[in-house]
XYZ file of C-alpha atoms in Angstrom:
238
model
C -56.232 -10.876 20.795
C -52.510 -10.957 21.631
C -50.981 -14.354 22.421
C -47.354 -14.831 23.473
C -45.149 -16.703 25.959
C -42.959 -15.133 28.646
C -40.191 -16.723 30.709
C -40.527 -15.842 34.396
C -38.762 -17.409 37.385
C -37.905 -20.609 35.554
C -41.441 -21.027 34.200
C -43.014 -20.261 30.846
C -46.397 -18.547 30.877
C -48.741 -18.200 27.919
C -50.404 -14.783 27.987
C -53.685 -14.055 26.214
C -54.689 -10.402 26.279
C -56.224 -7.650 24.149
C -53.537 -4.996 23.718
C -49.980 -5.036 22.381
C -48.721 -2.993 25.353
C -48.109 -5.985 27.621
C -46.145 -7.892 24.991
C -43.887 -4.884 24.462
C -43.591 -4.358 28.228
C -42.397 -7.966 28.587
C -40.301 -7.909 25.428
C -37.034 -8.984 27.104
C -38.801 -12.028 28.593
C -40.495 -13.361 25.454
C -39.790 -16.988 24.628
C -40.810 -19.747 22.243
C -40.598 -22.418 24.948
C -43.759 -24.428 25.669
C -45.937 -22.981 28.403
C -46.275 -24.408 31.900
C -49.619 -22.638 32.248
C -51.700 -19.948 30.568
C -53.455 -16.792 31.758
C -56.197 -14.824 30.031
C -57.301 -11.260 30.743
C -60.900 -10.328 30.018
C -62.589 -6.978 29.506
C -64.131 -7.441 32.952
C -60.671 -7.708 34.512
C -59.612 -4.473 32.829
C -62.808 -2.649 33.774
C -62.303 -3.580 37.413
C -58.650 -2.486 37.423
C -59.497 0.890 35.888
C -62.295 1.346 38.426
C -60.261 0.550 41.549
C -56.948 2.184 40.620
C -56.385 5.687 42.054
C -54.141 6.436 39.057
C -56.884 6.121 36.408
C -54.685 4.075 34.034
C -55.260 3.685 30.324
C -56.817 0.351 29.435
C -53.689 -1.106 27.855
C -51.583 -0.330 30.927
C -54.341 -1.565 33.228
C -54.341 -4.816 31.298
C -50.615 -5.287 31.942
C -51.315 -5.079 35.678
C -54.112 -7.610 35.296
C -51.762 -9.984 33.467
C -49.259 -9.970 36.326
C -52.029 -10.455 38.867
C -53.321 -13.479 36.982
C -49.779 -14.879 36.851
C -49.340 -14.176 40.570
C -52.530 -16.112 41.283
C -51.004 -19.237 39.705
C -47.407 -18.995 40.939
C -47.940 -20.583 44.387
C -48.954 -23.795 42.640
C -45.357 -23.850 41.363
C -43.732 -22.926 44.710
C -43.294 -19.266 43.774
C -44.859 -15.943 44.774
C -44.718 -12.249 43.913
C -43.167 -10.057 46.591
C -43.187 -6.263 46.954
C -39.557 -5.300 47.416
C -36.267 -4.406 45.767
C -33.580 -7.055 45.275
C -29.907 -6.267 44.765
C -26.892 -8.487 44.224
C -23.484 -7.861 45.725
C -20.536 -10.220 45.272
C -22.792 -13.100 44.333
C -25.233 -12.681 47.210
C -28.750 -11.269 47.116
C -30.410 -8.859 49.526
C -34.094 -8.006 49.570
C -35.190 -4.591 50.819
C -38.864 -4.169 51.557
C -41.175 -1.590 53.117
C -44.575 -0.026 52.527
C -44.704 2.086 49.369
C -43.108 5.493 49.814
C -40.878 4.509 52.729
C -37.647 4.704 50.744
C -36.532 1.254 49.626
C -35.747 2.464 46.099
C -33.760 5.377 47.483
C -31.808 3.014 49.729
C -30.799 0.655 46.932
C -29.743 3.668 44.868
C -27.462 4.657 47.736
C -25.959 1.172 47.793
C -25.227 1.467 44.101
C -23.828 4.993 44.576
C -21.418 4.178 47.399
C -20.455 0.570 46.662
C -18.853 -1.048 43.643
C -20.328 -4.279 42.335
C -23.977 -3.632 43.203
C -26.548 -4.706 40.622
C -30.318 -4.338 40.904
C -32.092 -7.620 40.142
C -35.570 -6.128 40.478
C -36.719 -2.819 41.884
C -40.318 -3.498 42.866
C -42.052 -6.852 42.291
C -39.650 -9.804 42.043
C -40.787 -13.399 42.114
C -39.511 -15.491 45.022
C -38.966 -19.229 45.052
C -38.015 -21.288 48.101
C -36.705 -24.797 47.612
C -34.306 -27.097 49.482
C -33.699 -24.500 52.174
C -32.710 -21.741 49.742
C -34.657 -18.660 48.685
C -34.127 -17.303 45.184
C -35.338 -13.963 43.818
C -36.043 -13.516 40.099
C -36.147 -10.410 37.970
C -39.421 -9.557 36.243
C -40.468 -6.785 33.842
C -42.684 -5.486 36.653
C -39.917 -3.499 38.262
C -41.417 -0.138 39.243
C -41.437 3.129 37.377
C -37.634 3.106 37.210
C -37.675 -0.329 35.490
C -34.746 -1.558 37.570
C -34.194 -5.200 36.595
C -31.401 -7.311 35.128
C -33.289 -10.343 33.714
C -31.457 -12.624 36.178
C -31.869 -14.205 39.600
C -29.960 -14.416 42.878
C -30.040 -16.486 46.059
C -31.079 -14.374 49.043
C -28.709 -13.927 51.967
C -30.766 -11.361 53.855
C -34.054 -9.476 54.039
C -34.111 -5.897 55.285
C -37.370 -4.217 56.327
C -37.023 -0.426 56.203
C -38.531 2.131 58.519
C -37.844 5.840 58.498
C -35.717 7.150 61.336
C -33.632 10.145 62.318
C -30.734 7.871 63.276
C -29.458 4.789 61.465
C -29.714 1.540 63.369
C -30.414 -2.061 62.485
C -31.213 -5.259 64.338
C -31.984 -8.832 63.440
C -35.561 -9.788 64.303
C -37.443 -12.985 64.955
C -40.216 -14.323 62.748
C -42.785 -13.418 65.381
C -41.629 -9.794 65.466
C -41.777 -9.178 61.730
C -44.208 -11.730 60.265
C -47.185 -9.372 60.109
C -45.151 -6.773 58.188
C -43.683 -9.332 55.786
C -47.087 -10.847 55.016
C -48.297 -7.436 53.849
C -45.528 -7.359 51.212
C -46.392 -10.798 49.811
C -49.067 -11.237 47.154
C -51.614 -13.725 48.468
C -54.201 -15.100 46.016
C -57.779 -15.874 47.010
C -57.993 -19.486 45.838
C -57.509 -21.898 48.752
C -54.795 -24.088 47.241
C -52.803 -21.041 46.149
C -53.153 -19.501 49.621
C -51.779 -22.684 51.172
C -48.871 -22.661 48.714
C -48.101 -19.035 49.515
C -48.075 -19.670 53.254
C -45.776 -22.664 52.765
C -43.414 -20.453 50.774
C -43.537 -17.776 53.471
C -42.661 -20.342 56.127
C -39.719 -21.536 54.059
C -38.586 -17.971 53.404
C -38.544 -17.046 57.090
C -36.662 -20.229 57.948
C -34.103 -19.770 55.174
C -33.207 -16.073 55.254
C -32.298 -13.813 58.208
C -34.516 -10.737 58.536
C -33.432 -7.324 59.802
C -35.286 -4.120 60.611
C -33.458 -0.973 59.523
C -34.402 2.465 60.810
C -32.676 4.908 58.506
C -32.406 8.304 56.912
C -31.103 9.168 53.447
C -27.351 9.129 53.954
C -24.155 7.192 53.357
C -24.241 6.158 57.007
C -27.541 4.375 56.287
C -25.730 2.303 53.673
C -22.890 1.553 56.090
C -25.369 0.441 58.730
C -27.308 -1.959 56.510
C -24.234 -3.153 54.606
C -22.279 -4.260 57.651
C -25.244 -6.057 59.217
C -26.360 -7.827 56.040
C -22.972 -8.822 54.638
C -20.906 -9.190 57.800
C -18.181 -7.175 56.086
C -16.506 -3.917 57.083
C -17.819 -0.983 55.081
C -15.170 0.278 52.655
C -16.700 2.598 50.038
């Protein structure tokens, strides 16, 4: 049995699992600090993950997914949640791009990094969000997509951008009522009642704290210009 502590989103989590893969996967986040809580992955967890995954993962990789799910189940009790999206930083401000898988959020943040100086990717797939005192903060995690885009840091969010594919590039700010159903689908929601309540509280705080935009875009520099000017309020100067 592997036992180790990882530092995630200002918390320390004790992980108990079977294979060394997860410890190596989280190597940059290992810590000796005392744990705030512990998670344990069983053979049953791994069996279920292997059975339901369309990718037929090896057991050690499947276990790493189970570990993050068990962590995600506990995070709302600490005013945090896992979100499906890509977070970038630009001049000290954070921007979260989200969309259903395969829509192009990773491509879009690559274009930001290609055409703009000073762009850093905090996390490319599954950051942890925390909302407190009217501010939303996004944290890097080792669970950062196949590209492993992450910088081990965190950033306060200044905007959320929901991507949709389009022939032309256009963006508009939306109300909570317009976008809530789409945003909920990108947020990991546990099954336990108290954790569900914590997640919904965080979602409410997130929507109150951060402006949300819908971007219809193609794969072009003009797509970057469109999102950049709306999110930052600055004139695009590549």
